[in-house]
XYZ file of C-alpha atoms in Angstrom:
358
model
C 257.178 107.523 19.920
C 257.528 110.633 17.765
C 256.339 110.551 14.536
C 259.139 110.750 11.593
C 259.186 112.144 8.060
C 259.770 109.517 5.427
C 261.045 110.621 2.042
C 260.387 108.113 -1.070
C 262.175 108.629 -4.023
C 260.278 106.789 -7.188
C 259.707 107.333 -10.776
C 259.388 110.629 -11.040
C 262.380 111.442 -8.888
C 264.211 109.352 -10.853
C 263.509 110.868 -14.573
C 264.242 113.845 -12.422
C 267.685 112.517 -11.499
C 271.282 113.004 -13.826
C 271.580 109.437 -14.877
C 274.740 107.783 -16.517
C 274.399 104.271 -17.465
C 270.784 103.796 -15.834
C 267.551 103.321 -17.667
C 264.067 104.054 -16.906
C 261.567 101.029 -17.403
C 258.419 99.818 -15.494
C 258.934 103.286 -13.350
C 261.934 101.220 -11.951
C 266.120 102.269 -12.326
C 266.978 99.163 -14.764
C 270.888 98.684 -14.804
C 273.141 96.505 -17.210
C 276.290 96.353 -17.014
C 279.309 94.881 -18.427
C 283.279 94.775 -18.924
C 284.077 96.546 -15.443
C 281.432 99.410 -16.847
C 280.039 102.301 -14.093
C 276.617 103.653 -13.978
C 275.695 106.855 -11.769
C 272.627 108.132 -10.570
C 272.829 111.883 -9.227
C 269.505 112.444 -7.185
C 267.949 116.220 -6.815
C 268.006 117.276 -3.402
C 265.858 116.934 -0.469
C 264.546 119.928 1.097
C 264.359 118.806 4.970
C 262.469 122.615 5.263
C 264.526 123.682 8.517
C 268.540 124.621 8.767
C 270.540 121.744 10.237
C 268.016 119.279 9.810
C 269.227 115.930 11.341
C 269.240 112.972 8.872
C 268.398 109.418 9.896
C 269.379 106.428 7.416
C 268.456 105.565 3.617
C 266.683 102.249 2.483
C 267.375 101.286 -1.206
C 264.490 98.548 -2.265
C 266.093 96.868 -5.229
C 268.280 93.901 -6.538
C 271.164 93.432 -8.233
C 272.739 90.305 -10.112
C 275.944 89.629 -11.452
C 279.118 90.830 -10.211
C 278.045 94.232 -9.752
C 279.115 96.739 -6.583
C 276.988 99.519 -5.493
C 278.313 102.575 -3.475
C 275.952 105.486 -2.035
C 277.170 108.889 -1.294
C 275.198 111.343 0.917
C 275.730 114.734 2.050
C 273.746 117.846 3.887
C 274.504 121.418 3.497
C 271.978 124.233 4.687
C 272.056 126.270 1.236
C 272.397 124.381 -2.375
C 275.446 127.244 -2.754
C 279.188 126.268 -1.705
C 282.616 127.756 -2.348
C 285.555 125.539 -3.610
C 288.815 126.884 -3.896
C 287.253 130.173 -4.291
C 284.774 129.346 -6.829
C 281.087 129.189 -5.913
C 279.161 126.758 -7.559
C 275.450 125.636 -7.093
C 275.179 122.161 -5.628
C 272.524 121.062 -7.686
C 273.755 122.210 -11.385
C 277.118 120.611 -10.425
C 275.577 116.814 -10.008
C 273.575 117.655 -13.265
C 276.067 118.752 -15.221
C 277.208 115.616 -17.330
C 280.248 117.027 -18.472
C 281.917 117.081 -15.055
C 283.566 113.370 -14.421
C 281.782 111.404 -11.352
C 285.459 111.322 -9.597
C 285.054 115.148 -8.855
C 281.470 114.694 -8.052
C 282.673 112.157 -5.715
C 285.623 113.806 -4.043
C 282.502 117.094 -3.740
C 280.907 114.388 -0.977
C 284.176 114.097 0.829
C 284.879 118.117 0.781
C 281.559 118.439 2.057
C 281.920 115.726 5.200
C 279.688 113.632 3.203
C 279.123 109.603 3.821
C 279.980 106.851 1.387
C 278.987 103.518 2.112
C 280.039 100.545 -0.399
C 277.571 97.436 -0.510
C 274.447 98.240 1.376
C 271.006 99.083 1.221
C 271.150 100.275 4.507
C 273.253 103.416 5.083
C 272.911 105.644 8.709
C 273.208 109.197 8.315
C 273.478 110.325 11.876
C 276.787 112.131 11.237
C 274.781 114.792 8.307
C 273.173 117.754 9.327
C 271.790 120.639 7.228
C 268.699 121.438 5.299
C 269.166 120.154 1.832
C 270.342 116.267 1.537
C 272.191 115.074 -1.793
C 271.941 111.212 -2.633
C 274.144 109.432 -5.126
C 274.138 105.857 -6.168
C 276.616 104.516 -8.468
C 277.499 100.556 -9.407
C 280.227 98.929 -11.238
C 281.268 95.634 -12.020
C 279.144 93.443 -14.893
C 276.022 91.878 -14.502
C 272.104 93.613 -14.566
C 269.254 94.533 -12.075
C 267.004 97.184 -11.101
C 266.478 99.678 -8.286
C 262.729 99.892 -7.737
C 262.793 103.272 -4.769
C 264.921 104.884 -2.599
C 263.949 105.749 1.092
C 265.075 108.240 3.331
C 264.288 108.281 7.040
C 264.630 111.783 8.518
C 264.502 110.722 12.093
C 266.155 107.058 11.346
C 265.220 105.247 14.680
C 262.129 104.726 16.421
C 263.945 103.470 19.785
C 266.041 106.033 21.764
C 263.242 108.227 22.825
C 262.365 104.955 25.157
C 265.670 105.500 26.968
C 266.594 108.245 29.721
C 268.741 111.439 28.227
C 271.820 110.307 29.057
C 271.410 107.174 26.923
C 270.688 109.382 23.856
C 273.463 110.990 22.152
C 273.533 111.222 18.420
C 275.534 108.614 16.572
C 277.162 107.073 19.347
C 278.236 103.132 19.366
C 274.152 102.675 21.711
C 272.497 104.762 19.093
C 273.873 102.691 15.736
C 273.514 99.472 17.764
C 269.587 99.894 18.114
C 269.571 101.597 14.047
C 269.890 97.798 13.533
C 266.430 96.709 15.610
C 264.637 99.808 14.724
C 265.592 99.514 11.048
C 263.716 95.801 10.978
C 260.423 97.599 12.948
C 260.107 100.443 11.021
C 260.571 97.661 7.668
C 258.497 95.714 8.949
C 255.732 98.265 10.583
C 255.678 100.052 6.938
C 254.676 96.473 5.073
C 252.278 96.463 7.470
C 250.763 99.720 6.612
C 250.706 99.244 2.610
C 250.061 95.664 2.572
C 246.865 96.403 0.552
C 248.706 97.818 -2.030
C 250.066 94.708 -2.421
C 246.440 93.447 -3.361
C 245.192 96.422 -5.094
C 245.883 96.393 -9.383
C 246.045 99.783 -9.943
C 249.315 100.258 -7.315
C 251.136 96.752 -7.427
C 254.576 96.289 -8.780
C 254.479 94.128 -12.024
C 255.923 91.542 -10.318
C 253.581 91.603 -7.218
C 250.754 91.721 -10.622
C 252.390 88.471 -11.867
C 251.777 87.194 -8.637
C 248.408 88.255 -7.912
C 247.125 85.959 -11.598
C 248.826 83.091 -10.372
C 246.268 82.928 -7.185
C 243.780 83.907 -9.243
C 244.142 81.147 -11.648
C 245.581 82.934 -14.225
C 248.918 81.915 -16.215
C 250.373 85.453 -17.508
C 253.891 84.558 -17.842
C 255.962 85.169 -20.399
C 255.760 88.880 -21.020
C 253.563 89.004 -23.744
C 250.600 91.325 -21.962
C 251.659 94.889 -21.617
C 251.553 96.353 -18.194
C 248.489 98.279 -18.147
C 246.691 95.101 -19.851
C 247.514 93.652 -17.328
C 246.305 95.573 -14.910
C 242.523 95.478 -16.351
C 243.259 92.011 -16.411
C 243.332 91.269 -13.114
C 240.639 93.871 -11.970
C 238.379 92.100 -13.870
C 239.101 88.872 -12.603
C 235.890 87.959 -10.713
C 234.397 88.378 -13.896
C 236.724 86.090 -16.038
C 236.353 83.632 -13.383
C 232.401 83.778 -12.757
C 231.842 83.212 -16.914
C 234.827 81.577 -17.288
C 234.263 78.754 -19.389
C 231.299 81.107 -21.438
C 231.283 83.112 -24.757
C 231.348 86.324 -22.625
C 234.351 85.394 -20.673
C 236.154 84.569 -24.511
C 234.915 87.624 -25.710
C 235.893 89.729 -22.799
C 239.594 88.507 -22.730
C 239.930 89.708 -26.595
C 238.455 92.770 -25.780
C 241.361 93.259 -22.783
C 244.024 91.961 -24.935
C 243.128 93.778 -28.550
C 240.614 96.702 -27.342
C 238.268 95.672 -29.930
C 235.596 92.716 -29.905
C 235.311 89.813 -32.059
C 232.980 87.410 -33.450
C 232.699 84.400 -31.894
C 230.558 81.471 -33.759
C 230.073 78.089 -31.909
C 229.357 75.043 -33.662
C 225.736 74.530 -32.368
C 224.753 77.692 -34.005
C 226.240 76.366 -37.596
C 225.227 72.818 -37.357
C 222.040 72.877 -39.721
C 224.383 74.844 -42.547
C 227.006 72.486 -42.150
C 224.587 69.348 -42.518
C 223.001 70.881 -45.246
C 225.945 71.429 -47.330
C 227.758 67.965 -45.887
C 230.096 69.217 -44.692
C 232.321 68.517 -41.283
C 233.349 70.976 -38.662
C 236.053 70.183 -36.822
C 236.699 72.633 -34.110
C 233.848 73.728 -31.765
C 234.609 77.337 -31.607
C 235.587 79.169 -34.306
C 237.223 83.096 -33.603
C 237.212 85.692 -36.130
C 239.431 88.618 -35.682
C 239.740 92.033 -37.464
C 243.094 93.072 -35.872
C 246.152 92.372 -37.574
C 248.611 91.805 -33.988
C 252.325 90.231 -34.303
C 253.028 86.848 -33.632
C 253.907 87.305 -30.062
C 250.177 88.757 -29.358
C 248.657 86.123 -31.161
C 250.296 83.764 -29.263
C 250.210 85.138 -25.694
C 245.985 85.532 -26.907
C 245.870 82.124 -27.589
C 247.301 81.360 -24.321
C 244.919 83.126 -22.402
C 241.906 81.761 -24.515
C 242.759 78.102 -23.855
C 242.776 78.958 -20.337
C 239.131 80.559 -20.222
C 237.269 78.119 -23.033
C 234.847 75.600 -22.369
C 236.486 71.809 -20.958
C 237.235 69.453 -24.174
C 236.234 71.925 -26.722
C 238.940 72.556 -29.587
C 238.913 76.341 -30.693
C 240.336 77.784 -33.624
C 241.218 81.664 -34.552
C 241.099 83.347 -37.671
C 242.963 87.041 -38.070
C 240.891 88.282 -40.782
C 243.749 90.116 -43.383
C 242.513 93.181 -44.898
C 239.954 92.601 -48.133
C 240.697 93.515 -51.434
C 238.042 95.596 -53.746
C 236.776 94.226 -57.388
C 235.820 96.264 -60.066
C 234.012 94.711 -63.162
C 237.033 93.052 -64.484
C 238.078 91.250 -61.190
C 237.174 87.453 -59.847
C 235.876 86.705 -56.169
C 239.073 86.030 -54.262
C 239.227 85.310 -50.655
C 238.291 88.021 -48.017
C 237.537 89.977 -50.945
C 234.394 92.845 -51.380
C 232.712 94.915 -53.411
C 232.778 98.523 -53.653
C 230.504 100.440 -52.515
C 227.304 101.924 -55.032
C 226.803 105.692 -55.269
C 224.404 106.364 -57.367
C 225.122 110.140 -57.913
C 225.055 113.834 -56.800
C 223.980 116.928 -57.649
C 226.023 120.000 -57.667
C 224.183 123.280 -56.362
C 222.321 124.753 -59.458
C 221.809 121.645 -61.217
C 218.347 120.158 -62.545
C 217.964 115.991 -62.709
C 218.935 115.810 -66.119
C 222.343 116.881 -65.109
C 223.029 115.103 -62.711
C 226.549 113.956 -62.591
C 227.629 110.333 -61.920
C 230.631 109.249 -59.211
């Protein structure tokens, strides 16, 4: 079987893209929608590098909720220059231009003998030819989701070639019958491919990442790690796991989490101070912490912690605030310290008997 040019049409495409009503977030189109609203997202064009280049079918990988209805338009022209009503206009500044309402952007498809399919991820474009292949998405309705990449097949099917000529004309009712059956290999022949980037940190989706802690026996739900935290996070996982229940794996999951160590007493190591003065310690592991974080960090920490600290230990964590400085008329107050002593300077020229104190 001959071997097909795939285009895939991600984050960059999409920040790339004349967007109206879309937002950009975790590299992924995120969508919200309500009151009968309508969002529109105005891809740049695909240069298929050859003049009445044959199109096969898009793939939209995404998910919507709600009441919402999407609707892709598609069209191929050999030069990004037409003529309407005996203006010419360039293709491309025309989609970008926000000013111009998406009802004459939409009736430019139809002038054009472009393709608009309502409800589908799935669209065939046997019927477009031409170098240079325009992709619109717009959704209406109320409810929210997100559209994570957009796929465009230039040959579309992997099955006619298997058939004698006179089986293989272009976009009859044979050819979009087997679309269906090659669309499901070539789905399922590409998962095949990239299933390691399913496994690998550094290219999983943040959802696949979610997934990957919960077989590692990590609980990470609850949004409160950023993305690239959580990322480290996981590549470090045989680590966490091999010390987990240790001082270093404590100390290495407040280092992921804040970027900066801690100190990190146990109660063994303060048990002669604490007998000398009588006194009782009560937890087993006490924290200290120079970072001031918000209360959503200090509880997603302290989430994480209980899940890497020693069985039946109790733990406690202090955020250190920042200290105050005393001058001779000032009383020891908590977290408070001293200044520092200079004893002097000289200035250039001076002897020791002039020297000048700070």
């Amino acid at each position: 079987m001959a071997e097909q040019r795939i285009y895939t049409m991600k984050d960059r495409k999409f920040r790339c893209a004349c967007l109206k009503g879309f937002s950009i977030k975790n590299n992924v189109l995120q969508i919200s929608l309500s009151n009968s609203e309508k969002a529109s997202c105005y891809l740049a064009a695909l240069d298929g590098a050859e003049e009445n280049q044959s199109w096969g079918r898009i793939h939209i990988h995404g998910e919507l909720t709600g009441h919402l209805s999407l609707q892709v338009h598609a069209m191929a022209l050999n030069e990004k220059n037409m003529t309407i009503q005996g203006t010419k206009i360039n293709v491309e500044d025309f989609f970008r231009d926000n000013t111009i309402a998406d009802r004459k952007k939409e009736e430019l498809f139809e002038l054009s003998g472009g393709i608009a399919a309502k409800q589908q991820k799935d669209c065939l474009l046997y019927s477009l030819k031409g170098r240079y292949l325009w992709i619109a998405l717009t959704v209406e309705g109320e409810g929210s989701g997100q559209i994570e990449s957009v796929k465009v097949y230039q040959k579309g099917d992997d099955f006619m070639q298997v058939f004698p000529q006179i089986y293989q004309e272009r976009n009859s009712f044979f050819h979009r019958y087997l679309s269906v059956f090659s669309a499901v290999y070539q789905d399922f022949d590409w998962e095949l491919e990239h299933v390691c980037e399913l496994f690998d940190p550094d290219t999983a989706s943040y959802r696949q990442l979610l997934e990957l802690a919960g077989w590692l026996g990590f609980d990470v739900r609850g949004d409160f790690l950023e993305e690239s935290v959580l990322r480290k996070f996981i590549g470090q996982a045989y680590l966490l796991n091999k010390y987990k229940g240790t001082k270093v794996a404590l100390q290495r999951v407040i280092e992921l989490v804040l970027g900066e160590p801690a100190i990190i007493r146990e109660k063994c190591m303060e048990a002669h101070i604490q007998k000398e003065k009588g006194q009782t310690q009560k937890e087993d592991i006490i924290i200290l912490i120079k970072t001031e974080v918000d209360q959503k960090k200090k509880t997603g920490l302290l989430f994480l912690l209980e899940q890497f600290k020693p069985m039946k230990c109790s733990m406690r964590i202090i955020f250190l605030k920042k200290g105050g400085r005393m001058d001779t008329h000032t009383y020891m107050d908590v977290n408070a310290m001293t200044e520092d002593y200079t004893f002097g300077y000289l200035d250039n020229g001076q002897t020791e008997q002039n020297i000048k104190m700070k």
